[in-house]
Each structure stands twice: as C-alpha cells, then as structure tokens.
Amino acid sequence: MSSTRILEEISAEVQPYRSNENGVSSLFLNRWSPRAFDDRKVSEEDLNAILGAAHWAPSSYNDQPWRFVVAKTEEQLAVFHQFLGEFNQLWASTAPVLVLVASDTKRENGDPNGAHAFDAGTAWGYLALEATLKGLATHAIGGFDRQQAKAALNLPEQYDLHAVIAIGYQGDKSSLPAPIQEREVPSGRKLLSEVVFEGSYK
C-alpha cells in the first residue's frame, strides 16, 4: 500500500476492526501493532528515516531526552533477546530490528526533567507513524527486564527505560504460535466521549 493510500484509505486488513468516525487521517487507523514479522531486512535508509522522524518530536525546553539503542545485527539482536520477557521472546525474535527507547531523567544542568517520559512517548508515536508510511510494522514491548537491559547496553543510571520497539515487515500470522495468532488483529478503541471531557472531568 503506497504512502498516499495509507494516508487516505483504511486498509482492507483494518476495516473489519476500525472505522473513521472523526475525520482523522487514515494513517492513524492503519497503524497497529502486529507480532508476525517476515525475514526481510529493513533498509538503512528507511530505518534512519523512522528514527529521524522520532527525533523531530516536540520536547520540553527542546531537551530531546529520548535515546534509541538499535539492534540490527545477529549479535546485537541476541543481546536484546536475553532481556525480553518469555512471552515476547516467542514472537519478537523474528523482528529484524529492535530499538530500546530510553530517556534522560535530568536536564543538562542536572535538574530533574519532569517531562522526559512524556517526550519519549511522543517520539515513539512519531516513529510508529513514519514506519507505517514506509510500509513497516512496529510493536512496542513493555515486558522486558529493565535492569538487565541497562547493564547489557551500558546505559547511564539516570536513564529510564520505557519500551523495546520491534520493527520490520509484517509477516503471516501462521508463523506465530497458535495462542498468539488469535490476537493478531488490529485493536479497537473506546468511544471518544469516554476519554474526552469538556470543561471538567465530570
């Protein structure tokens, strides 16, 4: 599906599960989090564009607290696989790229940065949308051993670790273990009225 169609049309795969009721770009509905990846490599050009999009996210005081540790070689991926949770190892081990998203909890002057996690989450959102435009799938993984990852990747103690992002081309769900295949569909959303409140919460 071309980037133009991704922006303008809801894909056939997504249509049974999501409908556009608020006039947003179809890009947002076409982005979802599959677990099946095929063995095609992600080009350096596309990977740099995806990470570059994340780096253009807004941040408090333009501190840009996000940090991305990328694994794409067999050796690098093996290190990441060791600190993923057991369930996530079942499927994420086929992704050709894994990216750990961390953020610096301190500003350059040493003061606490209360916005670091908010900003890193925004960067992940930009990453996911750019990947969708490139025809790639992403899946954020929260189930991993943060202390083990921090030690294995030599991350400073003041960094918080948020997620490992699997990036690659979507594969056939038949490659997944049977219990996971059942979950390999785009998720729906609550009604907008359930999460948006005008004037006050109630």
PDB file of N, CA and C in Angstrom, residues 6 11 20 23 37 40 52 59-60 66 79 89 120 130-131 138 141 154 156 158 160 162 166 170 186-187 193-194 197:
ATOM      1  N   ILE A   6      -2.127   4.973   2.310  1.00  0.00           N
ATOM      2  CA  ILE A   6      -2.106   4.802   3.764  1.00  0.00           C
ATOM      3  C   ILE A   6      -2.712   6.024   4.448  1.00  0.00           C
ATOM      4  N   SER A  11      -6.998   0.361   5.280  1.00  0.00           N
ATOM      5  CA  SER A  11      -6.629  -0.872   4.592  1.00  0.00           C
ATOM      6  C   SER A  11      -7.697  -1.944   4.798  1.00  0.00           C
ATOM      7  N   ASN A  20     -13.535   5.108  10.756  1.00  0.00           N
ATOM      8  CA  ASN A  20     -13.152   6.504  10.930  1.00  0.00           C
ATOM      9  C   ASN A  20     -14.399   7.344  11.173  1.00  0.00           C
ATOM     10  N   GLY A  23     -13.080  11.855  11.162  1.00  0.00           N
ATOM     11  CA  GLY A  23     -12.430  12.575  10.078  1.00  0.00           C
ATOM     12  C   GLY A  23     -10.917  12.664  10.180  1.00  0.00           C
ATOM     13  N   PHE A  37       6.369 -11.031  11.992  1.00  0.00           N
ATOM     14  CA  PHE A  37       7.307 -10.335  11.105  1.00  0.00           C
ATOM     15  C   PHE A  37       7.921 -11.346  10.158  1.00  0.00           C
ATOM     16  N   ARG A  40      12.464 -10.221   5.855  1.00  0.00           N
ATOM     17  CA  ARG A  40      13.054  -9.160   5.042  1.00  0.00           C
ATOM     18  C   ARG A  40      13.768  -8.135   5.908  1.00  0.00           C
ATOM     19  N   GLY A  52      14.761   9.269  12.460  1.00  0.00           N
ATOM     20  CA  GLY A  52      14.795  10.710  12.260  1.00  0.00           C
ATOM     21  C   GLY A  52      13.455  11.353  12.554  1.00  0.00           C
ATOM     22  N   SER A  59       9.616  18.504  22.419  1.00  0.00           N
ATOM     23  CA  SER A  59      10.044  18.173  23.776  1.00  0.00           C
ATOM     24  C   SER A  59      10.134  19.435  24.627  1.00  0.00           C
ATOM     25  N   SER A  60       9.964  19.247  25.910  1.00  0.00           N
ATOM     26  CA  SER A  60      10.023  20.360  26.856  1.00  0.00           C
ATOM     27  C   SER A  60      11.393  21.035  26.803  1.00  0.00           C
ATOM     28  N   TRP A  66      15.018  11.746  24.686  1.00  0.00           N
ATOM     29  CA  TRP A  66      14.942  10.372  24.195  1.00  0.00           C
ATOM     30  C   TRP A  66      16.319   9.851  23.776  1.00  0.00           C
ATOM     31  N   VAL A  79      21.626 -10.101  22.109  1.00  0.00           N
ATOM     32  CA  VAL A  79      21.705  -9.428  23.407  1.00  0.00           C
ATOM     33  C   VAL A  79      20.313  -8.966  23.842  1.00  0.00           C
ATOM     34  N   GLN A  89       9.609 -13.114  23.761  1.00  0.00           N
ATOM     35  CA  GLN A  89      10.636 -13.838  23.017  1.00  0.00           C
ATOM     36  C   GLN A  89      10.017 -14.749  21.962  1.00  0.00           C
ATOM     37  N   ALA A 120       9.493  11.187  25.497  1.00  0.00           N
ATOM     38  CA  ALA A 120       9.921   9.932  24.868  1.00  0.00           C
ATOM     39  C   ALA A 120       8.733   9.188  24.270  1.00  0.00           C
ATOM     40  N   GLU A 130       5.802   7.114  11.138  1.00  0.00           N
ATOM     41  CA  GLU A 130       6.716   7.129   9.981  1.00  0.00           C
ATOM     42  C   GLU A 130       6.939   5.715   9.458  1.00  0.00           C
ATOM     43  N   ALA A 131       7.050   4.755  10.363  1.00  0.00           N
ATOM     44  CA  ALA A 131       7.212   3.357   9.941  1.00  0.00           C
ATOM     45  C   ALA A 131       6.002   2.907   9.123  1.00  0.00           C
ATOM     46  N   THR A 138       5.362  -1.881  13.464  1.00  0.00           N
ATOM     47  CA  THR A 138       6.064  -1.690  14.734  1.00  0.00           C
ATOM     48  C   THR A 138       5.217  -2.257  15.867  1.00  0.00           C
ATOM     49  N   ILE A 141       7.117  -3.052  23.084  1.00  0.00           N
ATOM     50  CA  ILE A 141       7.172  -4.133  24.071  1.00  0.00           C
ATOM     51  C   ILE A 141       7.519  -3.549  25.436  1.00  0.00           C
ATOM     52  N   ASN A 154      24.883  -0.772  28.624  1.00  0.00           N
ATOM     53  CA  ASN A 154      25.744   0.285  29.189  1.00  0.00           C
ATOM     54  C   ASN A 154      25.037   1.632  29.268  1.00  0.00           C
ATOM     55  N   PRO A 156      23.407   4.818  31.200  1.00  0.00           N
ATOM     56  CA  PRO A 156      23.633   5.506  32.477  1.00  0.00           C
ATOM     57  C   PRO A 156      22.487   5.272  33.456  1.00  0.00           C
ATOM     58  N   GLN A 158      20.894   7.265  35.303  1.00  0.00           N
ATOM     59  CA  GLN A 158      19.848   8.292  35.315  1.00  0.00           C
ATOM     60  C   GLN A 158      18.856   8.147  34.168  1.00  0.00           C
ATOM     61  N   ASP A 160      15.765   6.341  32.235  1.00  0.00           N
ATOM     62  CA  ASP A 160      14.636   5.434  32.387  1.00  0.00           C
ATOM     63  C   ASP A 160      14.434   4.677  31.087  1.00  0.00           C
ATOM     64  N   HIS A 162      11.854   2.609  28.699  1.00  0.00           N
ATOM     65  CA  HIS A 162      10.400   2.600  28.502  1.00  0.00           C
ATOM     66  C   HIS A 162       9.887   1.400  27.717  1.00  0.00           C
ATOM     67  N   ALA A 166       9.823  -3.418  18.261  1.00  0.00           N
ATOM     68  CA  ALA A 166      10.100  -4.337  17.155  1.00  0.00           C
ATOM     69  C   ALA A 166       9.710  -3.651  15.855  1.00  0.00           C
ATOM     70  N   GLN A 170       5.505  -6.768   8.052  1.00  0.00           N
ATOM     71  CA  GLN A 170       4.527  -7.672   8.637  1.00  0.00           C
ATOM     72  C   GLN A 170       4.567  -9.025   7.951  1.00  0.00           C
ATOM     73  N   PRO A 186      -6.001  -5.908  14.421  1.00  0.00           N
ATOM     74  CA  PRO A 186      -5.980  -4.536  14.928  1.00  0.00           C
ATOM     75  C   PRO A 186      -6.968  -4.367  16.087  1.00  0.00           C
ATOM     76  N   SER A 187      -6.550  -3.665  17.108  1.00  0.00           N
ATOM     77  CA  SER A 187      -7.425  -3.430  18.259  1.00  0.00           C
ATOM     78  C   SER A 187      -8.375  -2.271  17.979  1.00  0.00           C
ATOM     79  N   SER A 193     -16.093   9.887  23.396  1.00  0.00           N
ATOM     80  CA  SER A 193     -16.816  10.504  24.516  1.00  0.00           C
ATOM     81  C   SER A 193     -16.429   9.897  25.866  1.00  0.00           C
ATOM     82  N   GLU A 194     -15.811   8.717  25.848  1.00  0.00           N
ATOM     83  CA  GLU A 194     -15.383   8.082  27.095  1.00  0.00           C
ATOM     84  C   GLU A 194     -14.057   8.614  27.591  1.00  0.00           C
ATOM     85  N   PHE A 197     -13.375  15.064  27.916  1.00  0.00           N
ATOM     86  CA  PHE A 197     -14.312  15.741  28.811  1.00  0.00           C
ATOM     87  C   PHE A 197     -14.161  17.245  28.606  1.00  0.00           C
TER      88      PHE A 197
END
